[in-house]
Short mmCIF file of C-alpha atoms in Angstrom, two decimals:
data_model
loop_
_atom_site.label_atom_id
_atom_site.label_comp_id
_atom_site.label_asym_id
_atom_site.label_seq_id
_atom_site.Cartn_x
_atom_site.Cartn_y
_atom_site.Cartn_z
CA UNK Z 1 0.00 0.00 0.00
CA UNK Z 2 1.46 3.35 -1.01
CA UNK Z 3 1.81 6.16 1.57
CA UNK Z 4 -0.74 8.97 1.32
CA UNK Z 5 0.18 11.80 -1.03
CA UNK Z 6 1.89 14.85 0.42
CA UNK Z 7 -1.30 16.85 -0.10
CA UNK Z 8 -3.23 14.54 2.20
CA UNK Z 9 -0.50 14.67 4.83
CA UNK Z 10 -0.63 18.46 4.68
CA UNK Z 11 -4.34 18.36 5.45
CA UNK Z 12 -3.86 16.34 8.62
CA UNK Z 13 -1.24 18.63 10.17
CA UNK Z 14 -3.25 21.87 10.56
CA UNK Z 15 -6.32 19.89 11.65
CA UNK Z 16 -4.35 18.26 14.46
CA UNK Z 17 -2.84 21.65 15.38
CA UNK Z 18 -6.26 23.24 15.42
CA UNK Z 19 -7.82 20.60 17.65
CA UNK Z 20 -4.90 20.59 20.08
CA UNK Z 21 -4.92 24.39 20.17
CA UNK Z 22 -8.66 24.54 20.86
CA UNK Z 23 -8.43 22.10 23.78
CA UNK Z 24 -5.34 23.87 25.17
CA UNK Z 25 -7.06 27.26 24.97
CA UNK Z 26 -10.15 25.99 26.76
CA UNK Z 27 -8.21 24.21 29.51
CA UNK Z 28 -5.82 27.10 30.11
CA UNK Z 29 -8.64 29.66 30.14
CA UNK Z 30 -10.59 27.49 32.59
CA UNK Z 31 -7.54 27.28 34.87
CA UNK Z 32 -7.08 31.07 34.80
CA UNK Z 33 -10.75 31.69 35.55
CA UNK Z 34 -10.78 29.20 38.44
CA UNK Z 35 -7.64 30.74 39.92
CA UNK Z 36 -9.11 34.24 39.69
CA UNK Z 37 -12.35 33.04 41.29
CA UNK Z 38 -10.55 31.09 44.01
CA UNK Z 39 -8.10 33.91 44.79
CA UNK Z 40 -9.79 37.20 43.83
CA UNK Z 41 -7.85 40.44 43.68
CA UNK Z 42 -7.96 42.81 46.63
CA UNK Z 43 -9.07 40.25 49.21
CA UNK Z 44 -6.96 39.28 52.20
CA UNK Z 45 -5.32 35.87 51.96
CA UNK Z 46 -7.14 34.53 54.98
CA UNK Z 47 -10.52 35.12 53.37
CA UNK Z 48 -9.51 34.76 49.69
CA UNK Z 49 -8.59 31.12 49.81
CA UNK Z 50 -10.26 30.80 53.17
CA UNK Z 51 -9.30 28.22 55.71
CA UNK Z 52 -13.01 27.47 56.01
CA UNK Z 53 -14.01 28.20 52.39
CA UNK Z 54 -13.86 24.79 50.74
CA UNK Z 55 -15.41 26.05 47.50
CA UNK Z 56 -12.51 28.44 46.83
CA UNK Z 57 -9.93 25.79 47.70
CA UNK Z 58 -11.61 23.30 45.39
CA UNK Z 59 -11.60 25.86 42.57
CA UNK Z 60 -7.84 26.39 42.99
CA UNK Z 61 -7.16 22.64 43.20
CA UNK Z 62 -9.19 22.07 40.03
CA UNK Z 63 -7.26 24.80 38.22
CA UNK Z 64 -3.94 23.29 39.24
CA UNK Z 65 -5.09 19.86 38.08
CA UNK Z 66 -5.84 21.27 34.61
CA UNK Z 67 -2.41 22.87 34.15
CA UNK Z 68 -0.41 19.69 33.29
CA UNK Z 69 -2.89 18.69 30.59
CA UNK Z 70 -2.91 22.24 29.19
CA UNK Z 71 0.89 22.13 29.02
CA UNK Z 72 0.93 18.79 27.20
CA UNK Z 73 -1.60 20.00 24.65
CA UNK Z 74 0.31 23.25 24.18
CA UNK Z 75 3.48 21.32 23.31
CA UNK Z 76 1.50 19.27 20.80
CA UNK Z 77 -0.03 22.43 19.40
CA UNK Z 78 3.34 24.17 19.05
CA UNK Z 79 5.00 21.13 17.52
CA UNK Z 80 2.31 20.55 14.92
CA UNK Z 81 2.17 24.26 13.99
CA UNK Z 82 5.94 24.21 13.47
CA UNK Z 83 5.58 21.10 11.34
CA UNK Z 84 2.86 22.84 9.33
CA UNK Z 85 5.23 25.74 8.62
CA UNK Z 86 7.66 23.22 7.16
CA UNK Z 87 10.18 24.58 4.72
CA UNK Z 88 8.88 28.16 4.83
CA UNK Z 89 10.01 28.72 8.42
CA UNK Z 90 12.89 31.04 9.20
CA UNK Z 91 15.54 29.37 11.37
CA UNK Z 92 15.98 32.37 13.65
CA UNK Z 93 12.26 32.95 14.22
CA UNK Z 94 11.60 29.22 14.48
CA UNK Z 95 14.23 28.94 17.24
CA UNK Z 96 12.69 31.85 19.15
CA UNK Z 97 9.22 30.39 18.60
CA UNK Z 98 10.18 26.94 19.89
CA UNK Z 99 12.36 28.19 22.75
CA UNK Z 100 9.76 30.61 24.09
CA UNK Z 101 7.12 27.90 23.96
CA UNK Z 102 9.27 25.51 25.98
CA UNK Z 103 10.13 28.18 28.56
CA UNK Z 104 6.44 29.11 28.82
CA UNK Z 105 5.46 25.54 29.66
CA UNK Z 106 8.32 25.16 32.17
CA UNK Z 107 7.41 28.42 33.90
CA UNK Z 108 3.72 27.56 33.93
CA UNK Z 109 4.48 24.19 35.53
CA UNK Z 110 6.73 25.89 38.08
CA UNK Z 111 4.01 28.35 39.04
CA UNK Z 112 1.45 25.55 39.39
CA UNK Z 113 3.83 23.45 41.48
CA UNK Z 114 4.59 26.38 43.79
CA UNK Z 115 0.89 27.16 44.25
CA UNK Z 116 0.03 23.50 44.91
CA UNK Z 117 2.85 23.13 47.44
CA UNK Z 118 1.98 26.18 49.50
CA UNK Z 119 -1.73 25.37 49.34
CA UNK Z 120 -1.14 21.88 50.70
CA UNK Z 121 1.22 23.14 53.42
CA UNK Z 122 -1.07 25.89 54.65
CA UNK Z 123 -4.16 23.68 54.76
CA UNK Z 124 -2.55 20.54 56.19
CA UNK Z 125 -4.17 19.67 59.55
CA UNK Z 126 -1.84 20.59 62.38
CA UNK Z 127 0.37 22.72 60.15
CA UNK Z 128 2.04 25.70 61.79
CA UNK Z 129 2.40 27.56 58.50
CA UNK Z 130 0.67 30.90 58.67
CA UNK Z 131 -0.36 33.71 56.41
CA UNK Z 132 3.24 34.66 55.72
CA UNK Z 133 3.81 31.28 54.12
CA UNK Z 134 0.68 31.67 52.02
CA UNK Z 135 1.57 35.25 51.04
CA UNK Z 136 5.04 34.19 49.92
CA UNK Z 137 3.80 31.17 47.96
CA UNK Z 138 0.91 32.97 46.29
CA UNK Z 139 3.03 35.94 45.28
CA UNK Z 140 5.76 33.62 44.00
CA UNK Z 141 3.28 31.66 41.87
CA UNK Z 142 1.60 34.80 40.55
CA UNK Z 143 4.97 36.35 39.67
CA UNK Z 144 6.03 33.24 37.78
CA UNK Z 145 2.78 33.13 35.85
CA UNK Z 146 2.00 36.78 35.14
CA UNK Z 147 5.53 38.16 35.15
CA UNK Z 148 7.44 35.44 33.33
CA UNK Z 149 5.18 32.83 31.72
CA UNK Z 150 2.98 35.46 30.07
CA UNK Z 151 6.00 37.29 28.67
CA UNK Z 152 7.27 34.05 27.17
CA UNK Z 153 3.79 33.58 25.72
CA UNK Z 154 4.11 37.06 24.22
CA UNK Z 155 7.41 36.12 22.55
CA UNK Z 156 5.79 32.91 21.28
CA UNK Z 157 2.88 34.83 19.72
CA UNK Z 158 5.09 37.57 18.28
CA UNK Z 159 7.58 35.20 16.64
CA UNK Z 160 4.81 33.12 15.08
CA UNK Z 161 2.94 36.22 13.90
CA UNK Z 162 6.07 37.69 12.28
CA UNK Z 163 6.92 34.39 10.67
CA UNK Z 164 3.38 33.76 9.48
CA UNK Z 165 3.01 37.25 8.04
CA UNK Z 166 6.45 37.30 6.41
CA UNK Z 167 5.98 33.92 4.76
CA UNK Z 168 2.33 34.43 3.89
CA UNK Z 169 1.16 31.54 6.08
CA UNK Z 170 -1.15 33.70 8.22
CA UNK Z 171 -3.54 36.40 7.01
CA UNK Z 172 -2.81 40.02 7.84
CA UNK Z 173 -5.66 40.35 10.34
CA UNK Z 174 -4.45 37.34 12.32
CA UNK Z 175 -0.89 38.66 12.40
CA UNK Z 176 -2.15 42.04 13.66
CA UNK Z 177 -4.23 40.28 16.32
CA UNK Z 178 -1.08 38.44 17.39
CA UNK Z 179 0.85 41.69 17.72
CA UNK Z 180 -1.95 43.16 19.83
CA UNK Z 181 -1.96 40.10 22.10
CA UNK Z 182 1.82 40.41 22.36
CA UNK Z 183 1.57 44.00 23.64
CA UNK Z 184 -1.11 43.04 26.16
CA UNK Z 185 0.91 40.13 27.56
CA UNK Z 186 4.16 42.09 27.63
CA UNK Z 187 2.97 45.28 29.29
CA UNK Z 188 -0.46 44.69 30.83
CA UNK Z 189 -0.79 41.12 32.11
CA UNK Z 190 1.31 41.62 35.27
CA UNK Z 191 -0.78 44.62 36.40
CA UNK Z 192 -4.30 44.07 35.07
CA UNK Z 193 -6.31 41.04 36.28
CA UNK Z 194 -7.71 38.77 33.58
CA UNK Z 195 -5.37 40.20 30.94
CA UNK Z 196 -3.60 36.83 30.75
CA UNK Z 197 -6.73 35.49 29.03
CA UNK Z 198 -5.35 37.15 25.88
CA UNK Z 199 -3.11 34.13 25.32
CA UNK Z 200 -5.79 31.41 25.31
CA UNK Z 201 -8.05 33.75 23.32
CA UNK Z 202 -5.39 34.18 20.64
CA UNK Z 203 -4.71 30.43 20.63
CA UNK Z 204 -8.41 29.75 20.15
CA UNK Z 205 -8.65 32.18 17.22
CA UNK Z 206 -5.54 30.73 15.56
CA UNK Z 207 -6.81 27.19 16.06
CA UNK Z 208 -10.20 28.11 14.64
CA UNK Z 209 -8.53 29.63 11.59
CA UNK Z 210 -6.48 26.46 11.03
CA UNK Z 211 -9.61 24.33 11.27
CA UNK Z 212 -11.53 26.56 8.85
CA UNK Z 213 -8.68 26.44 6.35
CA UNK Z 214 -8.48 22.68 6.74
CA UNK Z 215 -12.16 22.12 5.94
CA UNK Z 216 -12.21 24.35 2.90
CA UNK Z 217 -12.67 22.42 -0.35
CA UNK Z 218 -9.33 21.69 -1.99
CA UNK Z 219 -8.44 20.31 -5.38
CA UNK Z 220 -8.35 16.55 -5.38
CA UNK Z 221 -4.93 14.97 -5.52
CA UNK Z 222 -4.50 12.73 -8.54
CA UNK Z 223 -2.66 9.55 -7.74
CA UNK Z 224 0.48 8.87 -9.74
CA UNK Z 225 0.04 6.23 -12.38
#
C-alpha cells in the first residue's frame, strides 16, 4: 500500500494543530478563571482562599489539576504548527518560537507546582504555617505566571505572527491580532487582572482559523500512475 500523497499529509497537520490548540485554549482559560475566582484580587489571603471556604480551595485545586494537561496539549499544538510551517520557516524565528514555547510551559508548571505546594502546606491539619507562608507562595506563583510565563507567551505569539506574516502563512488580520496580544501580555498582564486570558483567546482564534482552512474544499490529488 502506497503512503498517502503529500497533499493529504498536509491536510492532517493543521487539523491536528487546530484541535490541540482549541483544547489547550479551553483548559488554560478554565484554569485562569478558576484561579481568579478562588483567589480574587484585593481580598486578604485569609478570606480569599479561606481556611473554612472549601469552595474556593476546590476551585484552585481544580485549576492546578488542569495545568499539566494544558501544558501537554500546548506542546502538541506548538509542535504541529511548526511542522505545518515546514520549509517556509525562518531558522531564527523558528528557534525563538520553539524556545519561548518551551520556557512558557516550564514556567507555567513551576508556578502551578509552587501554588500547589503552599496550598497543601497551609491547609494541612496541624500545620504551623501561617499567612506569611501563604503570602510568599501565592506571590511567587503569581509572579512566575503573570511576570514570566505570560511574557514568554508574548514572545511565542510575536515570533509566530512575524513568521506567518512574512511567509504568507497567516492572514494580515491574524498577524495584527497576534501583535496586539503580544503587547497586552508584555505590558499589561502583570498589572491588570484577567489580561492573561489574551493568550488562550489568541490560541483559540488561531486554532479556529487552522480548522476553517483545513475544511475548505481543496483540489483533489491525482494519484500517480
